[in-house]
Short mmCIF file of C-alpha atoms in Angstrom, two decimals:
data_model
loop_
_atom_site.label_atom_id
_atom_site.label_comp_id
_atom_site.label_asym_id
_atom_site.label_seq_id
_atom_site.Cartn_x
_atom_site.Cartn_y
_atom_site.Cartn_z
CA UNK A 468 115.18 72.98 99.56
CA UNK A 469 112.86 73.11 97.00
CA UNK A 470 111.56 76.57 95.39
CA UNK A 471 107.67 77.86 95.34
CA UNK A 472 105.44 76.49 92.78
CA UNK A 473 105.17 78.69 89.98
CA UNK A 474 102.00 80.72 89.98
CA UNK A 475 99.14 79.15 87.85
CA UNK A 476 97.87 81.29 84.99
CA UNK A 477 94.16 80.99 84.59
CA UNK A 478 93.99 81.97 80.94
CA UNK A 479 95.62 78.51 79.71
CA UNK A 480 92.52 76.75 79.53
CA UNK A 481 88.70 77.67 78.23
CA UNK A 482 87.72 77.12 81.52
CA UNK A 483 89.13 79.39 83.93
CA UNK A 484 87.60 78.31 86.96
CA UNK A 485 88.90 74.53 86.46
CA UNK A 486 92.67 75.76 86.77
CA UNK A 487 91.86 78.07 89.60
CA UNK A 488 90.64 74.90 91.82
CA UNK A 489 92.94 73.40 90.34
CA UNK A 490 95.97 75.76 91.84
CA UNK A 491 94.03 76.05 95.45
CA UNK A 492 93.95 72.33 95.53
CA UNK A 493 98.08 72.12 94.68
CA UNK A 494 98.89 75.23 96.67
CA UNK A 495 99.51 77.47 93.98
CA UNK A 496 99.39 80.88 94.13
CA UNK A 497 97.35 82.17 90.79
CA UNK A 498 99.01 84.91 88.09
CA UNK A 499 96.35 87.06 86.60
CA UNK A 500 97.57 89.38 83.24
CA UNK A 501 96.67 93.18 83.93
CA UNK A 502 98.00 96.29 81.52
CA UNK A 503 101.14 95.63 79.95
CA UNK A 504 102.66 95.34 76.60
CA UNK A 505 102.02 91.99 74.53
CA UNK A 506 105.90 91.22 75.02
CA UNK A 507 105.76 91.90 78.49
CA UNK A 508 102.67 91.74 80.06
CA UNK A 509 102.19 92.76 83.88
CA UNK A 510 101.03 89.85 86.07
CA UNK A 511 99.52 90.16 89.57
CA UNK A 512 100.28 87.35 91.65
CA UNK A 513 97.88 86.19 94.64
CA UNK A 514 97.04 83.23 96.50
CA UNK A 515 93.64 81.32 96.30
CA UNK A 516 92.73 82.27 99.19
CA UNK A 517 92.42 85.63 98.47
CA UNK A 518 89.76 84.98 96.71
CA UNK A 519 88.04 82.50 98.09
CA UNK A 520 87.79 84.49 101.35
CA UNK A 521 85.21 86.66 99.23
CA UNK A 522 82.81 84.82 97.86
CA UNK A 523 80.65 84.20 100.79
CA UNK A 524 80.18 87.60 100.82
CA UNK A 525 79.27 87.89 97.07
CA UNK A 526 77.00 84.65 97.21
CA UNK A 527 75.23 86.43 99.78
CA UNK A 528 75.15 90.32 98.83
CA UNK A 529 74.23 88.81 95.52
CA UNK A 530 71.85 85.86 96.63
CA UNK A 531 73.56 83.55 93.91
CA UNK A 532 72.35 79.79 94.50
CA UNK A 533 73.01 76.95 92.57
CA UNK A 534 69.94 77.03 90.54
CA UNK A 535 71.55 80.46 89.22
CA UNK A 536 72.40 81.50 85.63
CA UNK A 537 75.38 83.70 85.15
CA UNK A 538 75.95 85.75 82.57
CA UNK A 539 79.00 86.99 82.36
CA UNK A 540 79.55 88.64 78.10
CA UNK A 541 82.98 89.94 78.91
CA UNK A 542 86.46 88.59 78.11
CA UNK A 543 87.94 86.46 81.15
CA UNK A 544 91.27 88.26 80.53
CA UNK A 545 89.75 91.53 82.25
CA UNK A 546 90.03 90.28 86.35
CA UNK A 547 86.67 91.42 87.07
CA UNK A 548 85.03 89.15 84.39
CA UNK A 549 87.68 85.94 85.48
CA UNK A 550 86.43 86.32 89.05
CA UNK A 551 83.10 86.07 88.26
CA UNK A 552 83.44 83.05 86.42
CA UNK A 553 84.97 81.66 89.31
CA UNK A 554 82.95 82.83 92.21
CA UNK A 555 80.18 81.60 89.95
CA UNK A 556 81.50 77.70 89.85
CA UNK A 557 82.18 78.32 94.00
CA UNK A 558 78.11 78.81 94.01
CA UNK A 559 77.28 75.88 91.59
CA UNK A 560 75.48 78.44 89.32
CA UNK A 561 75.73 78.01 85.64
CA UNK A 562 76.94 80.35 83.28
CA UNK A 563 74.13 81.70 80.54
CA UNK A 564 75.62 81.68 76.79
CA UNK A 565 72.75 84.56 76.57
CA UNK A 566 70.92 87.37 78.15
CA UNK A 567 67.77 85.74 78.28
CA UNK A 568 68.75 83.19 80.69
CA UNK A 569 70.15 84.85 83.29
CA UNK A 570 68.96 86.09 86.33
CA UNK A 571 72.42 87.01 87.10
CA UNK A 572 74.88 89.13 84.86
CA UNK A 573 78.29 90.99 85.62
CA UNK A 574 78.91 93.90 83.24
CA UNK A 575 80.76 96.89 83.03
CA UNK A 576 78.58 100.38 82.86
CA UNK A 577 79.03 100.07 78.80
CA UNK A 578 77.74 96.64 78.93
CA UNK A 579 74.50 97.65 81.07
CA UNK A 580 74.18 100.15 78.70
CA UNK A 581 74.07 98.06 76.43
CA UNK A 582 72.03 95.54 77.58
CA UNK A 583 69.40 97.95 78.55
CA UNK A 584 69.05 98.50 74.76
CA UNK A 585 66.95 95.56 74.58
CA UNK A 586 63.58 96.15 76.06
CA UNK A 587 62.99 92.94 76.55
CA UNK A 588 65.94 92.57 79.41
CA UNK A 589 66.65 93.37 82.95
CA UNK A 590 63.55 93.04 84.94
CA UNK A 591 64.75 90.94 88.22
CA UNK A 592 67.94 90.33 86.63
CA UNK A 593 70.96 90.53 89.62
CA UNK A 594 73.48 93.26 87.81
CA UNK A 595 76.78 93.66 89.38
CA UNK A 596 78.35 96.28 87.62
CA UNK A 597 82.38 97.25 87.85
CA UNK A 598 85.00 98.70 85.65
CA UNK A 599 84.19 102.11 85.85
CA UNK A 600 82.30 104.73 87.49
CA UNK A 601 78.18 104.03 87.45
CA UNK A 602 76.16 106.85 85.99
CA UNK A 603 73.15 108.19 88.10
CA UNK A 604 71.56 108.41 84.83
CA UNK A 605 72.35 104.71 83.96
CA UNK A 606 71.00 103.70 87.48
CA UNK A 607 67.71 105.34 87.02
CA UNK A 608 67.39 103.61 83.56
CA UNK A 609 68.36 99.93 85.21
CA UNK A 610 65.86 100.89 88.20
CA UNK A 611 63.30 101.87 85.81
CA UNK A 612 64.06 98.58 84.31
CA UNK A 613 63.46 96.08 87.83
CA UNK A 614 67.41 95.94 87.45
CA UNK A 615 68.60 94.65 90.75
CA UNK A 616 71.78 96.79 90.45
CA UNK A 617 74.95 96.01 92.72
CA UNK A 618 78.01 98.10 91.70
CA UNK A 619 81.91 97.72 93.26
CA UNK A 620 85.13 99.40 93.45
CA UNK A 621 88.53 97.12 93.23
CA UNK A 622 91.10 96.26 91.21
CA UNK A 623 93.23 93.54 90.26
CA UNK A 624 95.63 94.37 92.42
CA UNK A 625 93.52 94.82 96.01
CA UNK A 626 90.78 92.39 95.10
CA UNK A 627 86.92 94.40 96.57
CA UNK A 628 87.36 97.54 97.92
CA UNK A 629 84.07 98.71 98.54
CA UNK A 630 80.24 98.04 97.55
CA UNK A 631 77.37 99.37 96.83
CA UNK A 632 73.69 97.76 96.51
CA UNK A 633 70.69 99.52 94.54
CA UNK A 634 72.75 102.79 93.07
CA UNK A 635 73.55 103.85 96.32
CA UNK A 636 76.89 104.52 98.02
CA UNK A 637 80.31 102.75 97.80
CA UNK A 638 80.75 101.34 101.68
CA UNK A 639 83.72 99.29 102.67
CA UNK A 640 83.24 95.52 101.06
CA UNK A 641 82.55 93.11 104.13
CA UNK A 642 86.06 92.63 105.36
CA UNK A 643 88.04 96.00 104.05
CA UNK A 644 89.33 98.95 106.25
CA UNK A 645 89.45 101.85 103.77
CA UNK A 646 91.62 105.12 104.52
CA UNK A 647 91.73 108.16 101.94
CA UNK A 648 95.29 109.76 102.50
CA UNK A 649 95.80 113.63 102.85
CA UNK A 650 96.66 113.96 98.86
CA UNK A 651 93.21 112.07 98.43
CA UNK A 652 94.49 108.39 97.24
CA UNK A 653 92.54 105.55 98.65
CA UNK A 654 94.28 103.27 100.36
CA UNK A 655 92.59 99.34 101.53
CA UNK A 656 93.29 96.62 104.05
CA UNK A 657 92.00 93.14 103.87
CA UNK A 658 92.91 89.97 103.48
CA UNK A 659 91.83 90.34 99.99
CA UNK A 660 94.95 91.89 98.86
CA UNK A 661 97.71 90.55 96.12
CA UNK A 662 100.97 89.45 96.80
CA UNK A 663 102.26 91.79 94.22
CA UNK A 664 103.73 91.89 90.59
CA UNK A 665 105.69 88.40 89.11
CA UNK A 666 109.30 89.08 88.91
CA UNK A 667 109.12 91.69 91.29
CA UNK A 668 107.92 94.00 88.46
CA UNK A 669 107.25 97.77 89.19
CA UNK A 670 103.56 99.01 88.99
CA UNK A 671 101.19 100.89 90.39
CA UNK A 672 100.71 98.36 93.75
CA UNK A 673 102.23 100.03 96.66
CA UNK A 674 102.32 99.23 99.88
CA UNK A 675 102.50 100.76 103.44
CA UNK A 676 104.08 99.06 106.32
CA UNK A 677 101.30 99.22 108.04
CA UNK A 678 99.29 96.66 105.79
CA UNK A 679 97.37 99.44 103.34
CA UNK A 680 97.90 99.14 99.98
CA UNK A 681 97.07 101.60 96.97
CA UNK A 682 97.34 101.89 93.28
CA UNK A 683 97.15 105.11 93.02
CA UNK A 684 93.25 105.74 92.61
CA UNK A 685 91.93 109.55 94.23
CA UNK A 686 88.54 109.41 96.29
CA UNK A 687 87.42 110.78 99.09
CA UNK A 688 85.13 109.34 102.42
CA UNK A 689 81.47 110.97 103.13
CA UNK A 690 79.97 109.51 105.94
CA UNK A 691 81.76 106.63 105.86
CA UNK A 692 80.86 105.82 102.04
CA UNK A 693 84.16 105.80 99.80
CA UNK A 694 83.48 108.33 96.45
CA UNK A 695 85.81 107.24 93.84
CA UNK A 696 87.00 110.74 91.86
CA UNK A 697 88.81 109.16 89.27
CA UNK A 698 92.43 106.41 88.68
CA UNK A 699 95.37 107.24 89.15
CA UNK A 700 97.50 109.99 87.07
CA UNK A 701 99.07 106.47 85.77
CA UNK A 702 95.48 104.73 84.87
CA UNK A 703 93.04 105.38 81.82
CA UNK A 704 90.06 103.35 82.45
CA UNK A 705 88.11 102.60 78.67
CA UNK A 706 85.18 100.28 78.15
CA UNK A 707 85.80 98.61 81.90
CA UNK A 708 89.27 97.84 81.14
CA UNK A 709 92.24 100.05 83.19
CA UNK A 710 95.35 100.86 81.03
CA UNK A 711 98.86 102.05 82.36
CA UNK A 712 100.05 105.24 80.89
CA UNK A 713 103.53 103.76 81.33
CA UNK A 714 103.42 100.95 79.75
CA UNK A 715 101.59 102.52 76.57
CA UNK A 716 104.25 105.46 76.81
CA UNK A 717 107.35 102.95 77.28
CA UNK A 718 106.34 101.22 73.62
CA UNK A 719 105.58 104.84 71.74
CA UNK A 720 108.87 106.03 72.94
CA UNK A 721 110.98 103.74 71.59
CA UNK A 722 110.80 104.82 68.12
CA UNK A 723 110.07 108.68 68.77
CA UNK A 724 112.35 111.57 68.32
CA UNK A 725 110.16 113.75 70.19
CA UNK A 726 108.04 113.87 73.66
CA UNK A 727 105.20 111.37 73.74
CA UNK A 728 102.57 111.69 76.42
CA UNK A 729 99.02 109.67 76.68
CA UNK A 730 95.71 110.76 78.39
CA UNK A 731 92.50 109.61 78.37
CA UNK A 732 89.58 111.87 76.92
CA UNK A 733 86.16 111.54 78.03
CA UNK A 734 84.01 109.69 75.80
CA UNK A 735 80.64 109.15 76.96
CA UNK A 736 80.31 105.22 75.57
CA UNK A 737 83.82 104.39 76.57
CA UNK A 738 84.20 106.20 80.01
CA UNK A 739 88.08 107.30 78.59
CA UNK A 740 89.53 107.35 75.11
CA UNK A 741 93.49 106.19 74.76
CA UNK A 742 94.89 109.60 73.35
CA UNK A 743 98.56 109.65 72.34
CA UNK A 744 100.10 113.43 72.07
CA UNK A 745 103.52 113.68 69.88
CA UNK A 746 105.28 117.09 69.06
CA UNK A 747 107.18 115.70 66.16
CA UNK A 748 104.42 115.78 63.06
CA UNK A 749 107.42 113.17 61.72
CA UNK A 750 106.82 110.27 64.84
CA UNK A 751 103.09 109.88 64.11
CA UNK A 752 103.77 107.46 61.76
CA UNK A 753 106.16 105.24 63.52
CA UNK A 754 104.41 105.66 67.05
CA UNK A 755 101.28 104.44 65.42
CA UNK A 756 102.67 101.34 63.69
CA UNK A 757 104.63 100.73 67.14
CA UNK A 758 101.50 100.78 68.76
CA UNK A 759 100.53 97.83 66.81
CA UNK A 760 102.30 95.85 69.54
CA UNK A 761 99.70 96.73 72.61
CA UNK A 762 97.32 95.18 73.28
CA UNK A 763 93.20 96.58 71.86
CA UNK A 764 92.72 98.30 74.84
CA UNK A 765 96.12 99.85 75.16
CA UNK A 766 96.28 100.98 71.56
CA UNK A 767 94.92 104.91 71.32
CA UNK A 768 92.15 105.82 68.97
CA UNK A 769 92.85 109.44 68.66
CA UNK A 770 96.13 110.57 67.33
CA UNK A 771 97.18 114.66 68.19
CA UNK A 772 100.24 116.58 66.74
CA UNK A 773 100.82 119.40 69.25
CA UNK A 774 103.97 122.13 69.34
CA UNK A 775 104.86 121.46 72.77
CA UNK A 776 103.94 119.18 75.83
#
């Protein structure tokens, strides 16, 4: 008996959404990189279809046609970004090399930001903005602007959680049961939802027999609107981009003598700053040459010598 294709990564070729038609048209089941180390990456594995049962709901909460232009400045590595490009081709839209084309874009709250910084952008322009918690004072500034502002909660793992149109609340994506357990983790249903980790690798996917599934993220439900409070204890989310404590802490460990712990600070550009915390003055040295390994987003920008953790 033959054995399962293996999954199809994405990343490969420069175009993304070529190789995912590609694997839905062989009957591949896709691998998408998340947070891991550069030697061992962590790869979510899903099926085509997990995606393509979706987009009809984008295309339409979005009003994407096929005379649409797409911007889409992030890298496809980050899921949210490599979906986009995808949904986009499932549309026919085209994707802009530059602002001033689109009438679409998909950004992260820094990349609004930063988009709003030219005055000449935004007006009528469909936003959908994920990565990280949205501002209220970032969605008055893109109203202000004639922003048509969509913002989502997801993650590689469960695919669209829940949606929100013109700044306002987070409801369940078309599609998605959402449940917020008694410790206050989110937990989603849908058909939306990964088959897991390649390799059967730990993470922060978990699974209830029931068919919920979690990473860990805290929230809460207010008349039937999901508020996100924050990841996991295990996440940092920085400039869009979620990084697992563990994996960071696995890498900085290895050449330690003493304790090693990462957080994430606020930052008000990046959402979270990568912080690494050693108690030997002696391992800041080695832990930051170690750290050379992770990947940009993984790799902390603020170093701290403390007594004790």
């Amino acid at each position: 008996m033959s054995s399962a294709p293996e999954p199809r990564d994405l990343l490969v070729s420069a175009d993304p959404a070529r190789e995912f038609w590609a694997a839905h048209e062989s009957g591949q089941r896709i691998a998408l990189r998340t947070s891991g180390t550069t030697a061992a990456p962590r790869v979510v594995v899903r099926t085509t279809a997990s995606w393509i049962d979706s987009f009809e709901a984008v295309t339409q909460l979005t009003r994407m046609t096929d005379t649409s232009m797409v911007w889409i400045p992030g890298p496809p590595a980050a899921t949210m970004n490599l979906f986009a490009r995808v949904h986009a081709s499932f549309a026919g839209a085209t994707l802009a090399a530059e602002a001033q084309q689109a009438t679409h874009a998909v950004l992260t709250p820094l990349g609004l930001r930063r988009a709003l910084a030219d005055d000449g952008w935004g007006d009528g322009v469909t936003t959908v903005v994920a990565g990280d918690a949205l501002p209220p004072s970032l969605v008055t500034q893109a109203r202000e602007r004639g922003v048509l502002l969509h913002h989502y909660y997801g993650a590689s793992e469960l695919s669209f959680v829940a949606w929100g149109s013109g700044g306002q609340g987070l409801m369940p994506f078309p599609g998605v049961e959402c449940r917020v357990d008694e410790d206050g983790v989110i937990w989603a249903r849908s058909g939306y939802l990964s088959d897991g980790y390649l390799g059967g690798r730990s993470g922060p996917l978990r699974r209830h027999e029931d068919g919920f599934a979690t990473v860990g993220d805290r929230g809460s439900l207010v008349d039937g609107a999901l508020v996100v409070h924050g990841r996991g204890e295990e996440g940092i989310t920085t400039a869009g981009v979620t990084v697992v404590v563990a994996d960071v802490e696995a890498v900085l460990r290895r050449v330690a003598r003493g304790a090693v712990l990462v957080v994430g600070l606020p930052d008000p550009r990046l959402g979270e700053v990568v912080t690494a915390v050693v108690t030997e003055p002696s391992d800041l040295e080695p832990v930051q040459v170690a750290a050379s390994a992770l990947t940009p987003a993984q790799r902390p920008r603020r170093w701290e010598v403390v007594r004790e953790i």
